[in-house]
Amino acid sequence: DWPHVELSAALAARLLNGQSVSLTSSAARPGAVRVYGPEHGFLGLGELDTAQKLKPRRLLAAIARLVTLPTSG
């Protein structure tokens, strides 16, 4: 069973656009992790480093179309 991380909608959108995201707290250890977005939706797999930075590895394309970037202002 792989460790997992759960992301907010904003972080999920950034990750699905290929960007790395910094996590403020995670119980997961560095290495491969399952990534979940809002409402526990599975997004794919990521790689967590020792600085708690999550990099996308294998993400589900169908999910990427469903998550939109939050608007500011």
mmCIF file with all atom_site columns, N, CA and C in Angstrom:
data_model
loop_
_atom_site.group_PDB
_atom_site.id
_atom_site.type_symbol
_atom_site.label_atom_id
_atom_site.label_alt_id
_atom_site.label_comp_id
_atom_site.label_asym_id
_atom_site.label_entity_id
_atom_site.label_seq_id
_atom_site.pdbx_PDB_ins_code
_atom_site.Cartn_x
_atom_site.Cartn_y
_atom_site.Cartn_z
_atom_site.occupancy
_atom_site.B_iso_or_equiv
_atom_site.pdbx_formal_charge
_atom_site.auth_seq_id
_atom_site.auth_comp_id
_atom_site.auth_asym_id
_atom_site.auth_atom_id
_atom_site.pdbx_PDB_model_num
ATOM 1   N N  . ASP A 1 1  ? 0.845   -1.188 0.000   1.00 0.00 ? 1  ASP A N  1
ATOM 2   C CA . ASP A 1 1  ? 0.000   0.000  0.000   1.00 0.00 ? 1  ASP A CA 1
ATOM 3   C C  . ASP A 1 1  ? 0.888   1.249  0.000   1.00 0.00 ? 1  ASP A C  1
ATOM 4   N N  . TRP A 1 2  ? 0.781   2.056  -1.030  1.00 0.00 ? 2  TRP A N  1
ATOM 5   C CA . TRP A 1 2  ? 1.578   3.274  -1.139  1.00 0.00 ? 2  TRP A CA 1
ATOM 6   C C  . TRP A 1 2  ? 1.025   4.359  -0.236  1.00 0.00 ? 2  TRP A C  1
ATOM 7   N N  . PRO A 1 3  ? 1.871   5.219  0.310   1.00 0.00 ? 3  PRO A N  1
ATOM 8   C CA . PRO A 1 3  ? 1.376   6.371  1.067   1.00 0.00 ? 3  PRO A CA 1
ATOM 9   C C  . PRO A 1 3  ? 0.622   7.310  0.128   1.00 0.00 ? 3  PRO A C  1
ATOM 10  N N  . HIS A 1 4  ? -0.187  8.196  0.710   1.00 0.00 ? 4  HIS A N  1
ATOM 11  C CA . HIS A 1 4  ? -0.959  9.113  -0.134  1.00 0.00 ? 4  HIS A CA 1
ATOM 12  C C  . HIS A 1 4  ? -0.948  10.524 0.433   1.00 0.00 ? 4  HIS A C  1
ATOM 13  N N  . VAL A 1 5  ? -1.247  11.468 -0.449  1.00 0.00 ? 5  VAL A N  1
ATOM 14  C CA . VAL A 1 5  ? -1.421  12.861 -0.052  1.00 0.00 ? 5  VAL A CA 1
ATOM 15  C C  . VAL A 1 5  ? -2.730  13.355 -0.648  1.00 0.00 ? 5  VAL A C  1
ATOM 16  N N  . GLU A 1 6  ? -3.364  14.288 0.051   1.00 0.00 ? 6  GLU A N  1
ATOM 17  C CA . GLU A 1 6  ? -4.601  14.898 -0.433  1.00 0.00 ? 6  GLU A CA 1
ATOM 18  C C  . GLU A 1 6  ? -4.347  16.375 -0.677  1.00 0.00 ? 6  GLU A C  1
ATOM 19  N N  . LEU A 1 7  ? -4.777  16.862 -1.841  1.00 0.00 ? 7  LEU A N  1
ATOM 20  C CA . LEU A 1 7  ? -4.525  18.240 -2.228  1.00 0.00 ? 7  LEU A CA 1
ATOM 21  C C  . LEU A 1 7  ? -5.810  19.054 -2.287  1.00 0.00 ? 7  LEU A C  1
ATOM 22  N N  . SER A 1 8  ? -5.676  20.351 -2.054  1.00 0.00 ? 8  SER A N  1
ATOM 23  C CA . SER A 1 8  ? -6.783  21.278 -2.252  1.00 0.00 ? 8  SER A CA 1
ATOM 24  C C  . SER A 1 8  ? -7.038  21.405 -3.753  1.00 0.00 ? 8  SER A C  1
ATOM 25  N N  . ALA A 1 9  ? -8.130  22.024 -4.118  1.00 0.00 ? 9  ALA A N  1
ATOM 26  C CA . ALA A 1 9  ? -8.452  22.218 -5.537  1.00 0.00 ? 9  ALA A CA 1
ATOM 27  C C  . ALA A 1 9  ? -7.365  23.035 -6.227  1.00 0.00 ? 9  ALA A C  1
ATOM 28  N N  . ALA A 1 10 ? -6.858  24.070 -5.561  1.00 0.00 ? 10 ALA A N  1
ATOM 29  C CA . ALA A 1 10 ? -5.833  24.928 -6.161  1.00 0.00 ? 10 ALA A CA 1
ATOM 30  C C  . ALA A 1 10 ? -4.534  24.154 -6.400  1.00 0.00 ? 10 ALA A C  1
ATOM 31  N N  . LEU A 1 11 ? -4.087  23.373 -5.411  1.00 0.00 ? 11 LEU A N  1
ATOM 32  C CA . LEU A 1 11 ? -2.864  22.598 -5.573  1.00 0.00 ? 11 LEU A CA 1
ATOM 33  C C  . LEU A 1 11 ? -3.049  21.489 -6.597  1.00 0.00 ? 11 LEU A C  1
ATOM 34  N N  . ALA A 1 12 ? -4.230  20.864 -6.611  1.00 0.00 ? 12 ALA A N  1
ATOM 35  C CA . ALA A 1 12 ? -4.507  19.807 -7.591  1.00 0.00 ? 12 ALA A CA 1
ATOM 36  C C  . ALA A 1 12 ? -4.437  20.369 -9.008  1.00 0.00 ? 12 ALA A C  1
ATOM 37  N N  . ALA A 1 13 ? -4.989  21.547 -9.225  1.00 0.00 ? 13 ALA A N  1
ATOM 38  C CA . ALA A 1 13 ? -4.968  22.166 -10.554 1.00 0.00 ? 13 ALA A CA 1
ATOM 39  C C  . ALA A 1 13 ? -3.538  22.445 -10.991 1.00 0.00 ? 13 ALA A C  1
ATOM 40  N N  . ARG A 1 14 ? -2.710  22.939 -10.085 1.00 0.00 ? 14 ARG A N  1
ATOM 41  C CA . ARG A 1 14 ? -1.306  23.211 -10.430 1.00 0.00 ? 14 ARG A CA 1
ATOM 42  C C  . ARG A 1 14 ? -0.568  21.924 -10.766 1.00 0.00 ? 14 ARG A C  1
ATOM 43  N N  . LEU A 1 15 ? -0.776  20.883 -9.963  1.00 0.00 ? 15 LEU A N  1
ATOM 44  C CA . LEU A 1 15 ? -0.108  19.609 -10.209 1.00 0.00 ? 15 LEU A CA 1
ATOM 45  C C  . LEU A 1 15 ? -0.553  19.018 -11.544 1.00 0.00 ? 15 LEU A C  1
ATOM 46  N N  . LEU A 1 16 ? -1.838  19.095 -11.841 1.00 0.00 ? 16 LEU A N  1
ATOM 47  C CA . LEU A 1 16 ? -2.361  18.552 -13.092 1.00 0.00 ? 16 LEU A CA 1
ATOM 48  C C  . LEU A 1 16 ? -1.882  19.342 -14.305 1.00 0.00 ? 16 LEU A C  1
ATOM 49  N N  . ASN A 1 17 ? -1.398  20.547 -14.085 1.00 0.00 ? 17 ASN A N  1
ATOM 50  C CA . ASN A 1 17 ? -0.813  21.342 -15.165 1.00 0.00 ? 17 ASN A CA 1
ATOM 51  C C  . ASN A 1 17 ? 0.700   21.132 -15.255 1.00 0.00 ? 17 ASN A C  1
ATOM 52  N N  . GLY A 1 18 ? 1.207   20.126 -14.541 1.00 0.00 ? 18 GLY A N  1
ATOM 53  C CA . GLY A 1 18 ? 2.613   19.765 -14.645 1.00 0.00 ? 18 GLY A CA 1
ATOM 54  C C  . GLY A 1 18 ? 3.548   20.466 -13.698 1.00 0.00 ? 18 GLY A C  1
ATOM 55  N N  . GLN A 1 19 ? 3.005   21.271 -12.783 1.00 0.00 ? 19 GLN A N  1
ATOM 56  C CA . GLN A 1 19 ? 3.845   22.009 -11.846 1.00 0.00 ? 19 GLN A CA 1
ATOM 57  C C  . GLN A 1 19 ? 4.050   21.228 -10.558 1.00 0.00 ? 19 GLN A C  1
ATOM 58  N N  . SER A 1 20 ? 5.205   21.385 -9.957  1.00 0.00 ? 20 SER A N  1
ATOM 59  C CA . SER A 1 20 ? 5.446   20.831 -8.628  1.00 0.00 ? 20 SER A CA 1
ATOM 60  C C  . SER A 1 20 ? 4.752   21.719 -7.610  1.00 0.00 ? 20 SER A C  1
ATOM 61  N N  . VAL A 1 21 ? 4.336   21.137 -6.501  1.00 0.00 ? 21 VAL A N  1
ATOM 62  C CA . VAL A 1 21 ? 3.680   21.915 -5.447  1.00 0.00 ? 21 VAL A CA 1
ATOM 63  C C  . VAL A 1 21 ? 4.354   21.617 -4.110  1.00 0.00 ? 21 VAL A C  1
ATOM 64  N N  . SER A 1 22 ? 4.414   22.626 -3.256  1.00 0.00 ? 22 SER A N  1
ATOM 65  C CA . SER A 1 22 ? 4.974   22.459 -1.914  1.00 0.00 ? 22 SER A CA 1
ATOM 66  C C  . SER A 1 22 ? 3.849   22.157 -0.942  1.00 0.00 ? 22 SER A C  1
ATOM 67  N N  . LEU A 1 23 ? 4.058   21.144 -0.125  1.00 0.00 ? 23 LEU A N  1
ATOM 68  C CA . LEU A 1 23 ? 3.069   20.767 0.878   1.00 0.00 ? 23 LEU A CA 1
ATOM 69  C C  . LEU A 1 23 ? 3.496   21.323 2.229   1.00 0.00 ? 23 LEU A C  1
ATOM 70  N N  . THR A 1 24 ? 2.541   21.850 2.973   1.00 0.00 ? 24 THR A N  1
ATOM 71  C CA . THR A 1 24 ? 2.872   22.396 4.288   1.00 0.00 ? 24 THR A CA 1
ATOM 72  C C  . THR A 1 24 ? 2.976   21.295 5.328   1.00 0.00 ? 24 THR A C  1
ATOM 73  N N  . SER A 1 25 ? 2.194   20.262 5.169   1.00 0.00 ? 25 SER A N  1
ATOM 74  C CA . SER A 1 25 ? 2.287   19.134 6.089   1.00 0.00 ? 25 SER A CA 1
ATOM 75  C C  . SER A 1 25 ? 1.810   17.877 5.380   1.00 0.00 ? 25 SER A C  1
ATOM 76  N N  . SER A 1 26 ? 2.502   16.817 5.634   1.00 0.00 ? 26 SER A N  1
ATOM 77  C CA . SER A 1 26 ? 2.139   15.534 5.039   1.00 0.00 ? 26 SER A CA 1
ATOM 78  C C  . SER A 1 26 ? 2.694   14.433 5.911   1.00 0.00 ? 26 SER A C  1
ATOM 79  N N  . ALA A 1 27 ? 1.890   13.408 6.126   1.00 0.00 ? 27 ALA A N  1
ATOM 80  C CA . ALA A 1 27 ? 2.353   12.261 6.897   1.00 0.00 ? 27 ALA A CA 1
ATOM 81  C C  . ALA A 1 27 ? 3.154   11.309 6.016   1.00 0.00 ? 27 ALA A C  1
ATOM 82  N N  . ALA A 1 28 ? 3.128   11.550 4.708   1.00 0.00 ? 28 ALA A N  1
ATOM 83  C CA . ALA A 1 28 ? 3.827   10.671 3.776   1.00 0.00 ? 28 ALA A CA 1
ATOM 84  C C  . ALA A 1 28 ? 5.332   10.906 3.830   1.00 0.00 ? 28 ALA A C  1
ATOM 85  N N  . ARG A 1 29 ? 6.070   9.829  3.669   1.00 0.00 ? 29 ARG A N  1
ATOM 86  C CA . ARG A 1 29 ? 7.529   9.919  3.607   1.00 0.00 ? 29 ARG A CA 1
ATOM 87  C C  . ARG A 1 29 ? 7.952   10.216 2.175   1.00 0.00 ? 29 ARG A C  1
ATOM 88  N N  . PRO A 1 30 ? 9.162   10.729 1.997   1.00 0.00 ? 30 PRO A N  1
ATOM 89  C CA . PRO A 1 30 ? 9.658   10.967 0.636   1.00 0.00 ? 30 PRO A CA 1
ATOM 90  C C  . PRO A 1 30 ? 9.609   9.686  -0.197  1.00 0.00 ? 30 PRO A C  1
ATOM 91  N N  . GLY A 1 31 ? 9.298   9.868  -1.480  1.00 0.00 ? 31 GLY A N  1
ATOM 92  C CA . GLY A 1 31 ? 9.197   8.734  -2.399  1.00 0.00 ? 31 GLY A CA 1
ATOM 93  C C  . GLY A 1 31 ? 7.896   8.800  -3.175  1.00 0.00 ? 31 GLY A C  1
ATOM 94  N N  . ALA A 1 32 ? 7.535   7.694  -3.778  1.00 0.00 ? 32 ALA A N  1
ATOM 95  C CA . ALA A 1 32 ? 6.318   7.618  -4.584  1.00 0.00 ? 32 ALA A CA 1
ATOM 96  C C  . ALA A 1 32 ? 5.079   7.679  -3.696  1.00 0.00 ? 32 ALA A C  1
ATOM 97  N N  . VAL A 1 33 ? 4.079   8.456  -4.121  1.00 0.00 ? 33 VAL A N  1
ATOM 98  C CA . VAL A 1 33 ? 2.836   8.596  -3.367  1.00 0.00 ? 33 VAL A CA 1
ATOM 99  C C  . VAL A 1 33 ? 1.636   8.582  -4.316  1.00 0.00 ? 33 VAL A C  1
ATOM 100 N N  . ARG A 1 34 ? 0.503   8.133  -3.800  1.00 0.00 ? 34 ARG A N  1
ATOM 101 C CA . ARG A 1 34 ? -0.768  8.274  -4.505  1.00 0.00 ? 34 ARG A CA 1
ATOM 102 C C  . ARG A 1 34 ? -1.260  9.690  -4.226  1.00 0.00 ? 34 ARG A C  1
ATOM 103 N N  . VAL A 1 35 ? -1.818  10.344 -5.237  1.00 0.00 ? 35 VAL A N  1
ATOM 104 C CA . VAL A 1 35 ? -2.258  11.728 -5.086  1.00 0.00 ? 35 VAL A CA 1
ATOM 105 C C  . VAL A 1 35 ? -3.769  11.801 -5.263  1.00 0.00 ? 35 VAL A C  1
ATOM 106 N N  . TYR A 1 36 ? -4.431  12.426 -4.283  1.00 0.00 ? 36 TYR A N  1
ATOM 107 C CA . TYR A 1 36 ? -5.873  12.613 -4.311  1.00 0.00 ? 36 TYR A CA 1
ATOM 108 C C  . TYR A 1 36 ? -6.188  14.102 -4.262  1.00 0.00 ? 36 TYR A C  1
ATOM 109 N N  . GLY A 1 37 ? -7.248  14.487 -4.933  1.00 0.00 ? 37 GLY A N  1
ATOM 110 C CA . GLY A 1 37 ? -7.679  15.872 -4.949  1.00 0.00 ? 37 GLY A CA 1
ATOM 111 C C  . GLY A 1 37 ? -8.884  16.074 -4.064  1.00 0.00 ? 37 GLY A C  1
ATOM 112 N N  . PRO A 1 38 ? -9.634  17.146 -4.336  1.00 0.00 ? 38 PRO A N  1
ATOM 113 C CA . PRO A 1 38 ? -10.829 17.441 -3.558  1.00 0.00 ? 38 PRO A CA 1
ATOM 114 C C  . PRO A 1 38 ? -11.811 16.260 -3.575  1.00 0.00 ? 38 PRO A C  1
ATOM 115 N N  . GLU A 1 39 ? -12.469 16.066 -2.479  1.00 0.00 ? 39 GLU A N  1
ATOM 116 C CA . GLU A 1 39 ? -13.464 14.990 -2.328  1.00 0.00 ? 39 GLU A CA 1
ATOM 117 C C  . GLU A 1 39 ? -12.855 13.622 -2.576  1.00 0.00 ? 39 GLU A C  1
ATOM 118 N N  . HIS A 1 40 ? -11.573 13.474 -2.288  1.00 0.00 ? 40 HIS A N  1
ATOM 119 C CA . HIS A 1 40 ? -10.853 12.199 -2.332  1.00 0.00 ? 40 HIS A CA 1
ATOM 120 C C  . HIS A 1 40 ? -10.771 11.593 -3.730  1.00 0.00 ? 40 HIS A C  1
ATOM 121 N N  . GLY A 1 41 ? -10.841 12.421 -4.780  1.00 0.00 ? 41 GLY A N  1
ATOM 122 C CA . GLY A 1 41 ? -10.725 11.912 -6.143  1.00 0.00 ? 41 GLY A CA 1
ATOM 123 C C  . GLY A 1 41 ? -9.279  11.581 -6.483  1.00 0.00 ? 41 GLY A C  1
ATOM 124 N N  . PHE A 1 42 ? -9.054  10.385 -7.010  1.00 0.00 ? 42 PHE A N  1
ATOM 125 C CA . PHE A 1 42 ? -7.702  9.943  -7.364  1.00 0.00 ? 42 PHE A CA 1
ATOM 126 C C  . PHE A 1 42 ? -7.211  10.713 -8.590  1.00 0.00 ? 42 PHE A C  1
ATOM 127 N N  . LEU A 1 43 ? -6.044  11.340 -8.457  1.00 0.00 ? 43 LEU A N  1
ATOM 128 C CA . LEU A 1 43 ? -5.462  12.121 -9.548  1.00 0.00 ? 43 LEU A CA 1
ATOM 129 C C  . LEU A 1 43 ? -4.341  11.385 -10.264 1.00 0.00 ? 43 LEU A C  1
ATOM 130 N N  . GLY A 1 44 ? -3.634  10.536 -9.550  1.00 0.00 ? 44 GLY A N  1
ATOM 131 C CA . GLY A 1 44 ? -2.517  9.812  -10.150 1.00 0.00 ? 44 GLY A CA 1
ATOM 132 C C  . GLY A 1 44 ? -1.403  9.588  -9.144  1.00 0.00 ? 44 GLY A C  1
ATOM 133 N N  . LEU A 1 45 ? -0.182  9.531  -9.656  1.00 0.00 ? 45 LEU A N  1
ATOM 134 C CA . LEU A 1 45 ? 0.978   9.259  -8.820  1.00 0.00 ? 45 LEU A CA 1
ATOM 135 C C  . LEU A 1 45 ? 1.942   10.432 -8.843  1.00 0.00 ? 45 LEU A C  1
ATOM 136 N N  . GLY A 1 46 ? 2.586   10.664 -7.713  1.00 0.00 ? 46 GLY A N  1
ATOM 137 C CA . GLY A 1 46 ? 3.559   11.737 -7.612  1.00 0.00 ? 46 GLY A CA 1
ATOM 138 C C  . GLY A 1 46 ? 4.794   11.270 -6.869  1.00 0.00 ? 46 GLY A C  1
ATOM 139 N N  . GLU A 1 47 ? 5.781   12.137 -6.825  1.00 0.00 ? 47 GLU A N  1
ATOM 140 C CA . GLU A 1 47 ? 7.027   11.871 -6.113  1.00 0.00 ? 47 GLU A CA 1
ATOM 141 C C  . GLU A 1 47 ? 7.238   12.976 -5.095  1.00 0.00 ? 47 GLU A C  1
ATOM 142 N N  . LEU A 1 48 ? 7.322   12.608 -3.832  1.00 0.00 ? 48 LEU A N  1
ATOM 143 C CA . LEU A 1 48 ? 7.502   13.566 -2.751  1.00 0.00 ? 48 LEU A CA 1
ATOM 144 C C  . LEU A 1 48 ? 8.964   13.567 -2.336  1.00 0.00 ? 48 LEU A C  1
ATOM 145 N N  . ASP A 1 49 ? 9.597   14.759 -2.299  1.00 0.00 ? 49 ASP A N  1
ATOM 146 C CA . ASP A 1 49 ? 11.006  14.818 -1.899  1.00 0.00 ? 49 ASP A CA 1
ATOM 147 C C  . ASP A 1 49 ? 11.125  15.162 -0.413  1.00 0.00 ? 49 ASP A C  1
ATOM 148 N N  . THR A 1 50 ? 12.346  15.244 0.070   1.00 0.00 ? 50 THR A N  1
ATOM 149 C CA . THR A 1 50 ? 12.580  15.475 1.500   1.00 0.00 ? 50 THR A CA 1
ATOM 150 C C  . THR A 1 50 ? 12.159  16.865 1.953   1.00 0.00 ? 50 THR A C  1
ATOM 151 N N  . ALA A 1 51 ? 12.015  17.811 1.009   1.00 0.00 ? 51 ALA A N  1
ATOM 152 C CA . ALA A 1 51 ? 11.582  19.167 1.336   1.00 0.00 ? 51 ALA A CA 1
ATOM 153 C C  . ALA A 1 51 ? 10.063  19.307 1.229   1.00 0.00 ? 51 ALA A C  1
ATOM 154 N N  . GLN A 1 52 ? 9.345   18.177 1.137   1.00 0.00 ? 52 GLN A N  1
ATOM 155 C CA . GLN A 1 52 ? 7.880   18.146 1.020   1.00 0.00 ? 52 GLN A CA 1
ATOM 156 C C  . GLN A 1 52 ? 7.392   18.804 -0.278  1.00 0.00 ? 52 GLN A C  1
ATOM 157 N N  . LYS A 1 53 ? 8.182   18.698 -1.328  1.00 0.00 ? 53 LYS A N  1
ATOM 158 C CA . LYS A 1 53 ? 7.779   19.190 -2.638  1.00 0.00 ? 53 LYS A CA 1
ATOM 159 C C  . LYS A 1 53 ? 7.272   17.999 -3.443  1.00 0.00 ? 53 LYS A C  1
ATOM 160 N N  . LEU A 1 54 ? 6.057   18.117 -3.967  1.00 0.00 ? 54 LEU A N  1
ATOM 161 C CA . LEU A 1 54 ? 5.412   17.040 -4.707  1.00 0.00 ? 54 LEU A CA 1
ATOM 162 C C  . LEU A 1 54 ? 5.536   17.296 -6.201  1.00 0.00 ? 54 LEU A C  1
ATOM 163 N N  . LYS A 1 55 ? 6.104   16.326 -6.912  1.00 0.00 ? 55 LYS A N  1
ATOM 164 C CA . LYS A 1 55 ? 6.266   16.424 -8.362  1.00 0.00 ? 55 LYS A CA 1
ATOM 165 C C  . LYS A 1 55 ? 5.325   15.436 -9.036  1.00 0.00 ? 55 LYS A C  1
ATOM 166 N N  . PRO A 1 56 ? 4.672   15.847 -10.121 1.00 0.00 ? 56 PRO A N  1
ATOM 167 C CA . PRO A 1 56 ? 3.793   14.916 -10.829 1.00 0.00 ? 56 PRO A CA 1
ATOM 168 C C  . PRO A 1 56 ? 4.602   13.830 -11.541 1.00 0.00 ? 56 PRO A C  1
ATOM 169 N N  . ARG A 1 57 ? 4.109   12.597 -11.521 1.00 0.00 ? 57 ARG A N  1
ATOM 170 C CA . ARG A 1 57 ? 4.766   11.492 -12.225 1.00 0.00 ? 57 ARG A CA 1
ATOM 171 C C  . ARG A 1 57 ? 3.820   10.877 -13.259 1.00 0.00 ? 57 ARG A C  1
ATOM 172 N N  . ARG A 1 58 ? 2.711   10.323 -12.840 1.00 0.00 ? 58 ARG A N  1
ATOM 173 C CA . ARG A 1 58 ? 1.716   9.723  -13.741 1.00 0.00 ? 58 ARG A CA 1
ATOM 174 C C  . ARG A 1 58 ? 0.345   10.218 -13.306 1.00 0.00 ? 58 ARG A C  1
ATOM 175 N N  . LEU A 1 59 ? -0.234  11.096 -14.114 1.00 0.00 ? 59 LEU A N  1
ATOM 176 C CA . LEU A 1 59 ? -1.525  11.674 -13.770 1.00 0.00 ? 59 LEU A CA 1
ATOM 177 C C  . LEU A 1 59 ? -2.578  11.225 -14.774 1.00 0.00 ? 59 LEU A C  1
ATOM 178 N N  . LEU A 1 60 ? -3.821  11.207 -14.346 1.00 0.00 ? 60 LEU A N  1
ATOM 179 C CA . LEU A 1 60 ? -4.914  10.780 -15.205 1.00 0.00 ? 60 LEU A CA 1
ATOM 180 C C  . LEU A 1 60 ? -5.398  11.951 -16.052 1.00 0.00 ? 60 LEU A C  1
ATOM 181 N N  . ALA A 1 61 ? -5.310  11.839 -17.365 1.00 0.00 ? 61 ALA A N  1
ATOM 182 C CA . ALA A 1 61 ? -5.685  12.922 -18.279 1.00 0.00 ? 61 ALA A CA 1
ATOM 183 C C  . ALA A 1 61 ? -7.165  13.264 -18.169 1.00 0.00 ? 61 ALA A C  1
ATOM 184 N N  . ALA A 1 62 ? -8.019  12.282 -17.976 1.00 0.00 ? 62 ALA A N  1
ATOM 185 C CA . ALA A 1 62 ? -9.467  12.539 -17.882 1.00 0.00 ? 62 ALA A CA 1
ATOM 186 C C  . ALA A 1 62 ? -9.774  13.423 -16.687 1.00 0.00 ? 62 ALA A C  1
ATOM 187 N N  . ILE A 1 63 ? -9.056  13.261 -15.612 1.00 0.00 ? 63 ILE A N  1
ATOM 188 C CA . ILE A 1 63 ? -9.257  14.077 -14.413 1.00 0.00 ? 63 ILE A CA 1
ATOM 189 C C  . ILE A 1 63 ? -8.764  15.494 -14.660 1.00 0.00 ? 63 ILE A C  1
ATOM 190 N N  . ALA A 1 64 ? -7.665  15.637 -15.374 1.00 0.00 ? 64 ALA A N  1
ATOM 191 C CA . ALA A 1 64 ? -7.080  16.960 -15.619 1.00 0.00 ? 64 ALA A CA 1
ATOM 192 C C  . ALA A 1 64 ? -8.070  17.888 -16.302 1.00 0.00 ? 64 ALA A C  1
ATOM 193 N N  . ARG A 1 65 ? -8.926  17.352 -17.159 1.00 0.00 ? 65 ARG A N  1
ATOM 194 C CA . ARG A 1 65 ? -9.910  18.189 -17.846 1.00 0.00 ? 65 ARG A CA 1
ATOM 195 C C  . ARG A 1 65 ? -11.008 18.667 -16.906 1.00 0.00 ? 65 ARG A C  1
ATOM 196 N N  . LEU A 1 66 ? -11.213 17.972 -15.813 1.00 0.00 ? 66 LEU A N  1
ATOM 197 C CA . LEU A 1 66 ? -12.298 18.310 -14.880 1.00 0.00 ? 66 LEU A CA 1
ATOM 198 C C  . LEU A 1 66 ? -11.913 19.365 -13.854 1.00 0.00 ? 66 LEU A C  1
ATOM 199 N N  . VAL A 1 67 ? -10.632 19.501 -13.582 1.00 0.00 ? 67 VAL A N  1
ATOM 200 C CA . VAL A 1 67 ? -10.162 20.429 -12.559 1.00 0.00 ? 67 VAL A CA 1
ATOM 201 C C  . VAL A 1 67 ? -9.785  21.736 -13.245 1.00 0.00 ? 67 VAL A C  1
ATOM 202 N N  . THR A 1 68 ? -10.355 22.831 -12.773 1.00 0.00 ? 68 THR A N  1
ATOM 203 C CA . THR A 1 68 ? -10.053 24.136 -13.346 1.00 0.00 ? 68 THR A CA 1
ATOM 204 C C  . THR A 1 68 ? -9.293  24.975 -12.336 1.00 0.00 ? 68 THR A C  1
ATOM 205 N N  . LEU A 1 69 ? -8.506  25.888 -12.832 1.00 0.00 ? 69 LEU A N  1
ATOM 206 C CA . LEU A 1 69 ? -7.759  26.775 -11.946 1.00 0.00 ? 69 LEU A CA 1
ATOM 207 C C  . LEU A 1 69 ? -8.711  27.748 -11.265 1.00 0.00 ? 69 LEU A C  1
ATOM 208 N N  . PRO A 1 70 ? -8.529  27.996 -9.979  1.00 0.00 ? 70 PRO A N  1
ATOM 209 C CA . PRO A 1 70 ? -9.366  28.979 -9.305  1.00 0.00 ? 70 PRO A CA 1
ATOM 210 C C  . PRO A 1 70 ? -9.092  30.380 -9.858  1.00 0.00 ? 70 PRO A C  1
ATOM 211 N N  . THR A 1 71 ? -10.129 31.185 -9.931  1.00 0.00 ? 71 THR A N  1
ATOM 212 C CA . THR A 1 71 ? -9.953  32.548 -10.416 1.00 0.00 ? 71 THR A CA 1
ATOM 213 C C  . THR A 1 71 ? -9.609  33.462 -9.266  1.00 0.00 ? 71 THR A C  1
ATOM 214 N N  . SER A 1 72 ? -8.810  34.470 -9.525  1.00 0.00 ? 72 SER A N  1
ATOM 215 C CA . SER A 1 72 ? -8.470  35.419 -8.466  1.00 0.00 ? 72 SER A CA 1
ATOM 216 C C  . SER A 1 72 ? -9.200  36.710 -8.700  1.00 0.00 ? 72 SER A C  1
ATOM 217 N N  . GLY A 1 73 ? -9.537  37.382 -7.597  1.00 0.00 ? 73 GLY A N  1
ATOM 218 C CA . GLY A 1 73 ? -10.168 38.686 -7.665  1.00 0.00 ? 73 GLY A CA 1
ATOM 219 C C  . GLY A 1 73 ? -11.576 38.618 -7.921  1.00 0.00 ? 73 GLY A C  1
#
